[in-house]
PDB file of C-alpha atoms in Angstrom:
ATOM      1  CA  MET A 184       9.326 -23.449  -1.158  1.00  0.00           C
ATOM      2  CA  ASP A 185      10.668 -19.674  -1.779  1.00  0.00           C
ATOM      3  CA  ILE A 186       7.878 -16.243  -1.094  1.00  0.00           C
ATOM      4  CA  GLN A 187       8.206 -14.721  -4.635  1.00  0.00           C
ATOM      5  CA  PHE A 188       7.577 -11.131  -3.285  1.00  0.00           C
ATOM      6  CA  PHE A 189      11.293 -11.561  -1.859  1.00  0.00           C
ATOM      7  CA  GLN A 190      12.662 -12.597  -5.111  1.00  0.00           C
ATOM      8  CA  ILE A 191      10.773  -9.342  -6.683  1.00  0.00           C
ATOM      9  CA  ALA A 192      12.416  -7.675  -4.441  1.00  0.00           C
ATOM     10  CA  LYS A 193      16.047  -8.659  -4.438  1.00  0.00           C
ATOM     11  CA  ARG A 194      16.119  -6.156  -7.731  1.00  0.00           C
ATOM     12  CA  PRO A 195      17.233  -3.205  -7.163  1.00  0.00           C
ATOM     13  CA  ILE A 196      14.493  -0.818  -9.165  1.00  0.00           C
ATOM     14  CA  TYR A 197      11.867  -3.173  -7.207  1.00  0.00           C
ATOM     15  CA  ALA A 198      13.193  -2.334  -3.616  1.00  0.00           C
ATOM     16  CA  SER A 199      13.110   1.040  -4.174  1.00  0.00           C
ATOM     17  CA  THR A 200       9.605   1.398  -5.795  1.00  0.00           C
ATOM     18  CA  PHE A 201       8.969  -0.858  -2.263  1.00  0.00           C
ATOM     19  CA  ILE A 202      10.731   2.003  -0.265  1.00  0.00           C
ATOM     20  CA  LEU A 203       9.090   4.434  -2.207  1.00  0.00           C
ATOM     21  CA  VAL A 204       5.696   3.729  -1.948  1.00  0.00           C
ATOM     22  CA  PHE A 205       6.012   3.029   1.289  1.00  0.00           C
ATOM     23  CA  ALA A 206       8.168   6.102   2.499  1.00  0.00           C
ATOM     24  CA  GLY A 207       5.072   7.781   1.274  1.00  0.00           C
ATOM     25  CA  LEU A 208       2.242   6.446   2.627  1.00  0.00           C
ATOM     26  CA  VAL A 209       3.307   5.430   6.115  1.00  0.00           C
ATOM     27  CA  VAL A 210       4.487  10.325   5.694  1.00  0.00           C
ATOM     28  CA  LEU A 211       0.696  10.395   4.708  1.00  0.00           C
ATOM     29  CA  PHE A 212      -1.115   8.396   7.007  1.00  0.00           C
ATOM     30  CA  ILE A 213       0.938   9.285  10.242  1.00  0.00           C
ATOM     31  CA  TYR A 214       0.109  12.899   9.773  1.00  0.00           C
ATOM     32  CA  SER A 215      -3.303  11.884   8.377  1.00  0.00           C
ATOM     33  CA  ASP A 216      -3.445  10.476  11.790  1.00  0.00           C
ATOM     34  CA  GLU A 217      -1.791  13.075  13.704  1.00  0.00           C
ATOM     35  CA  PHE A 218       1.025  11.319  14.911  1.00  0.00           C
ATOM     36  CA  LEU A 219       3.022  13.652  12.946  1.00  0.00           C
ATOM     37  CA  PHE A 220       3.654  17.231  12.470  1.00  0.00           C
ATOM     38  CA  PHE A 221       5.305  19.046  10.542  1.00  0.00           C
ATOM     39  CA  ALA A 222       5.145  22.608  12.340  1.00  0.00           C
ATOM     40  CA  PRO A 223       6.574  25.418  14.424  1.00  0.00           C
ATOM     41  CA  TYR A 224       9.235  21.930  14.337  1.00  0.00           C
ATOM     42  CA  LEU A 225       8.991  18.244  12.517  1.00  0.00           C
ATOM     43  CA  THR A 226       7.555  15.923  15.458  1.00  0.00           C
ATOM     44  CA  LEU A 227       6.530  12.111  16.438  1.00  0.00           C
ATOM     45  CA  TYR A 228       3.830  11.842  18.596  1.00  0.00           C
ATOM     46  CA  VAL A 229       2.311   8.535  19.432  1.00  0.00           C
ATOM     47  CA  PRO A 230      -0.270   9.041  22.183  1.00  0.00           C
ATOM     48  CA  PRO A 231       0.649   4.733  23.525  1.00  0.00           C
ATOM     49  CA  ASP A 232      -3.606   4.427  23.978  1.00  0.00           C
ATOM     50  CA  ARG A 233      -2.913   5.270  19.257  1.00  0.00           C
ATOM     51  CA  ALA A 234      -0.234   2.647  18.673  1.00  0.00           C
ATOM     52  CA  PRO A 235      -2.957   0.284  17.316  1.00  0.00           C
ATOM     53  CA  TYR A 236      -3.409   3.500  14.260  1.00  0.00           C
ATOM     54  CA  LEU A 237      -0.519   3.816  13.538  1.00  0.00           C
ATOM     55  CA  ALA A 238       0.417  -0.132  13.482  1.00  0.00           C
ATOM     56  CA  LEU A 239      -1.719  -1.249  11.092  1.00  0.00           C
ATOM     57  CA  ASP A 240      -1.025   2.864   9.122  1.00  0.00           C
ATOM     58  CA  LEU A 241       2.211   0.680   9.068  1.00  0.00           C
ATOM     59  CA  VAL A 242       0.788  -2.954   8.384  1.00  0.00           C
ATOM     60  CA  ILE A 243      -1.793  -0.973   5.231  1.00  0.00           C
ATOM     61  CA  SER A 244       1.334   0.961   3.582  1.00  0.00           C
ATOM     62  CA  GLY A 245       3.814  -2.126   3.453  1.00  0.00           C
ATOM     63  CA  PHE A 246       1.195  -4.793   1.865  1.00  0.00           C
ATOM     64  CA  SER A 247       0.352  -1.555  -0.462  1.00  0.00           C
ATOM     65  CA  GLY A 248       3.862  -1.626  -1.208  1.00  0.00           C
ATOM     66  CA  ILE A 249       4.200  -5.305  -1.814  1.00  0.00           C
ATOM     67  CA  VAL A 250       0.798  -5.536  -3.473  1.00  0.00           C
ATOM     68  CA  ILE A 251       2.448  -2.498  -6.645  1.00  0.00           C
ATOM     69  CA  LEU A 252       5.816  -4.429  -6.235  1.00  0.00           C
ATOM     70  CA  ALA A 253       4.102  -7.037  -7.237  1.00  0.00           C
ATOM     71  CA  SER A 254       1.794  -6.331  -9.847  1.00  0.00           C
ATOM     72  CA  LEU A 255       4.342  -4.089 -11.144  1.00  0.00           C
ATOM     73  CA  PHE A 256       7.318  -6.967 -11.724  1.00  0.00           C
ATOM     74  CA  GLN A 257       3.981  -8.678 -14.069  1.00  0.00           C
ATOM     75  CA  LEU A 258       3.421  -5.482 -16.162  1.00  0.00           C
ATOM     76  CA  SER A 259       6.642  -5.267 -17.471  1.00  0.00           C
ATOM     77  CA  HIS A 260       7.861  -9.587 -17.618  1.00  0.00           C
ATOM     78  CA  PHE A 261       4.305 -10.967 -18.187  1.00  0.00           C
ATOM     79  CA  PRO A 262       2.871  -9.182 -21.110  1.00  0.00           C
ATOM     80  CA  ARG A 263       1.537 -10.815 -23.285  1.00  0.00           C
ATOM     81  CA  SER A 264       1.248 -14.062 -21.155  1.00  0.00           C
ATOM     82  CA  GLY A 265      -3.023 -13.537 -21.145  1.00  0.00           C
ATOM     83  CA  SER A 266      -5.419 -10.648 -20.218  1.00  0.00           C
ATOM     84  CA  ASN A 267      -6.025 -11.951 -17.812  1.00  0.00           C
ATOM     85  CA  HIS A 268      -3.261 -11.869 -15.779  1.00  0.00           C
ATOM     86  CA  THR A 269      -2.398  -8.031 -17.010  1.00  0.00           C
ATOM     87  CA  LYS A 270      -6.224  -7.194 -15.736  1.00  0.00           C
ATOM     88  CA  THR A 271      -4.555  -8.843 -12.318  1.00  0.00           C
ATOM     89  CA  SER A 272      -1.855  -6.914 -12.161  1.00  0.00           C
ATOM     90  CA  PHE A 273      -4.289  -3.197 -12.468  1.00  0.00           C
ATOM     91  CA  ALA A 274      -6.171  -4.815 -10.230  1.00  0.00           C
ATOM     92  CA  GLY A 275      -4.011  -5.491  -7.974  1.00  0.00           C
ATOM     93  CA  ILE A 276      -2.862  -2.128  -9.011  1.00  0.00           C
ATOM     94  CA  ILE A 277      -5.637   0.561  -8.430  1.00  0.00           C
ATOM     95  CA  ALA A 278      -6.843  -2.194  -4.928  1.00  0.00           C
ATOM     96  CA  ALA A 279      -3.687  -0.917  -3.479  1.00  0.00           C
ATOM     97  CA  ILE A 280      -3.809   2.809  -4.471  1.00  0.00           C
ATOM     98  CA  ILE A 281      -8.264   2.791  -3.063  1.00  0.00           C
ATOM     99  CA  ALA A 282      -6.658  -0.004  -0.349  1.00  0.00           C
ATOM    100  CA  GLY A 283      -4.598   2.602   0.628  1.00  0.00           C
ATOM    101  CA  ALA A 284      -5.539   5.777   0.481  1.00  0.00           C
ATOM    102  CA  CYS A 285      -9.265   4.622   1.916  1.00  0.00           C
ATOM    103  CA  PRO A 286     -11.329   8.092   2.216  1.00  0.00           C
ATOM    104  CA  CYS A 287     -10.477   8.438   5.503  1.00  0.00           C
ATOM    105  CA  TYR A 288      -7.038   9.951   5.189  1.00  0.00           C
ATOM    106  CA  TYR A 289      -8.373  12.889   1.842  1.00  0.00           C
ATOM    107  CA  LEU A 290     -11.761  13.239   3.408  1.00  0.00           C
ATOM    108  CA  VAL A 291     -11.078  16.350   6.666  1.00  0.00           C
ATOM    109  CA  PRO A 292      -8.258  18.136   4.615  1.00  0.00           C
ATOM    110  CA  LEU A 293     -11.183  18.429   1.719  1.00  0.00           C
ATOM    111  CA  LEU A 294     -13.846  19.559   4.577  1.00  0.00           C
ATOM    112  CA  ALA A 295     -11.372  21.881   5.409  1.00  0.00           C
ATOM    113  CA  PHE A 296     -11.638  23.802   1.727  1.00  0.00           C
ATOM    114  CA  ALA A 297     -15.386  22.794   1.195  1.00  0.00           C
ATOM    115  CA  GLY A 298     -17.468  24.374   5.043  1.00  0.00           C
ATOM    116  CA  GLY A 299     -19.960  25.492   3.278  1.00  0.00           C
ATOM    117  CA  ALA A 300     -20.395  22.594   1.066  1.00  0.00           C
ATOM    118  CA  GLY A 301     -23.489  21.933   4.022  1.00  0.00           C
ATOM    119  CA  GLY A 302     -23.878  19.822   6.333  1.00  0.00           C
ATOM    120  CA  PHE A 303     -23.474  15.963   4.462  1.00  0.00           C
ATOM    121  CA  LEU A 304     -20.069  16.333   3.853  1.00  0.00           C
ATOM    122  CA  ALA A 305     -19.761  17.502   7.742  1.00  0.00           C
ATOM    123  CA  VAL A 306     -21.154  13.922   8.028  1.00  0.00           C
ATOM    124  CA  LEU A 307     -19.868  12.016   6.006  1.00  0.00           C
ATOM    125  CA  GLY A 308     -16.422  13.113   7.607  1.00  0.00           C
ATOM    126  CA  VAL A 309     -17.687  13.096  11.457  1.00  0.00           C
ATOM    127  CA  THR A 310     -18.779   8.841  10.128  1.00  0.00           C
ATOM    128  CA  PHE A 311     -15.431   7.977   8.430  1.00  0.00           C
ATOM    129  CA  ASN A 312     -12.968   9.299  11.096  1.00  0.00           C
ATOM    130  CA  THR A 313     -15.639   7.343  13.697  1.00  0.00           C
ATOM    131  CA  TYR A 314     -15.614   3.950  11.953  1.00  0.00           C
ATOM    132  CA  GLN A 315     -11.813   5.118  10.809  1.00  0.00           C
ATOM    133  CA  ILE A 316     -10.713   1.338  12.327  1.00  0.00           C
ATOM    134  CA  PRO A 317     -12.864  -0.893  10.319  1.00  0.00           C
ATOM    135  CA  ILE A 318     -12.262   1.054   7.382  1.00  0.00           C
ATOM    136  CA  LYS A 319      -8.733  -0.186   8.348  1.00  0.00           C
ATOM    137  CA  LEU A 320      -9.357  -3.675   8.526  1.00  0.00           C
ATOM    138  CA  ALA A 321     -11.347  -4.127   5.516  1.00  0.00           C
ATOM    139  CA  SER A 322      -8.212  -1.931   3.251  1.00  0.00           C
ATOM    140  CA  LEU A 323      -6.106  -4.627   4.911  1.00  0.00           C
ATOM    141  CA  SER A 324      -8.547  -7.843   4.307  1.00  0.00           C
ATOM    142  CA  LEU A 325      -8.743  -6.631   0.811  1.00  0.00           C
ATOM    143  CA  LEU A 326      -4.564  -6.372   0.323  1.00  0.00           C
ATOM    144  CA  VAL A 327      -4.231  -9.559   2.061  1.00  0.00           C
ATOM    145  CA  SER A 328      -6.633 -10.838  -0.610  1.00  0.00           C
ATOM    146  CA  VAL A 329      -5.056  -9.409  -3.694  1.00  0.00           C
ATOM    147  CA  ALA A 330      -1.144 -10.159  -2.139  1.00  0.00           C
ATOM    148  CA  VAL A 331      -2.716 -13.902  -2.668  1.00  0.00           C
ATOM    149  CA  VAL A 332      -3.896 -13.459  -5.423  1.00  0.00           C
ATOM    150  CA  GLN A 333      -0.898 -12.080  -6.721  1.00  0.00           C
ATOM    151  CA  GLU A 334       1.395 -14.622  -5.383  1.00  0.00           C
ATOM    152  CA  ARG A 335      -0.193 -17.503  -6.348  1.00  0.00           C
ATOM    153  CA  SER A 336      -0.284 -15.542 -10.113  1.00  0.00           C
ATOM    154  CA  LEU A 337       2.781 -15.553 -10.415  1.00  0.00           C
ATOM    155  CA  ARG A 338       4.196 -19.122  -8.952  1.00  0.00           C
ATOM    156  CA  ALA A 339       1.549 -20.103 -12.637  1.00  0.00           C
ATOM    157  CA  GLN A 340       3.079 -18.242 -14.595  1.00  0.00           C
ATOM    158  CA  CYS A 341       6.386 -19.108 -13.681  1.00  0.00           C
ATOM    159  CA  ALA A 342       8.805 -19.639 -10.222  1.00  0.00           C
ATOM    160  CA  ILE A 343      11.015 -16.888 -10.484  1.00  0.00           C
ATOM    161  CA  ASP A 344      14.433 -17.883 -10.855  1.00  0.00           C
ATOM    162  CA  PRO A 345      16.986 -16.122  -8.372  1.00  0.00           C
ATOM    163  CA  GLY A 346      19.184 -16.611 -11.137  1.00  0.00           C
ATOM    164  CA  LEU A 347      18.080 -14.677 -13.451  1.00  0.00           C
ATOM    165  CA  PHE A 348      18.743 -11.960 -10.860  1.00  0.00           C
ATOM    166  CA  LEU A 349      22.189 -11.595 -11.147  1.00  0.00           C
ATOM    167  CA  SER A 350      22.227 -12.314 -14.798  1.00  0.00           C
ATOM    168  CA  ARG A 351      20.864  -9.401 -15.509  1.00  0.00           C
ATOM    169  CA  ARG A 352      20.137  -5.696 -13.681  1.00  0.00           C
ATOM    170  CA  LEU A 353      17.766  -3.150 -14.841  1.00  0.00           C
TER     171      LEU A 353
END
């Protein structure tokens, strides 16, 4: 039994999309978690006690890429298959963006720019930073559930024939 995501990823355009989404999110996440430094030298440093954060960042980035990959495939190859499938594809893209761009990443720079906005933003930033692991786990569970629904949806629409990818090229 083939997994449909692997069949989709055999196409160069979708494989490159996955790689771009994955790489972009990994760089964003590891920079936000202070593992990657650009100044004064390009440095990647992961303290041993923060390795679970890095692992979660990599897994969330991977699942975000998979969900976006499958959603784009569904939207481009099955546009008239029914409004429910189109809504599922759009929901997959939105879920991947929301789960991948979890508030704990972009709130800290926002607080730096809006330093005079009040104590509420500071409390919110500290709360998101404190509960970073549960937020990341919730993001991961959302992405996994969307990926399972998309896999079932792709199987229901039609099994992706491996010969389809070899006969047509983008």
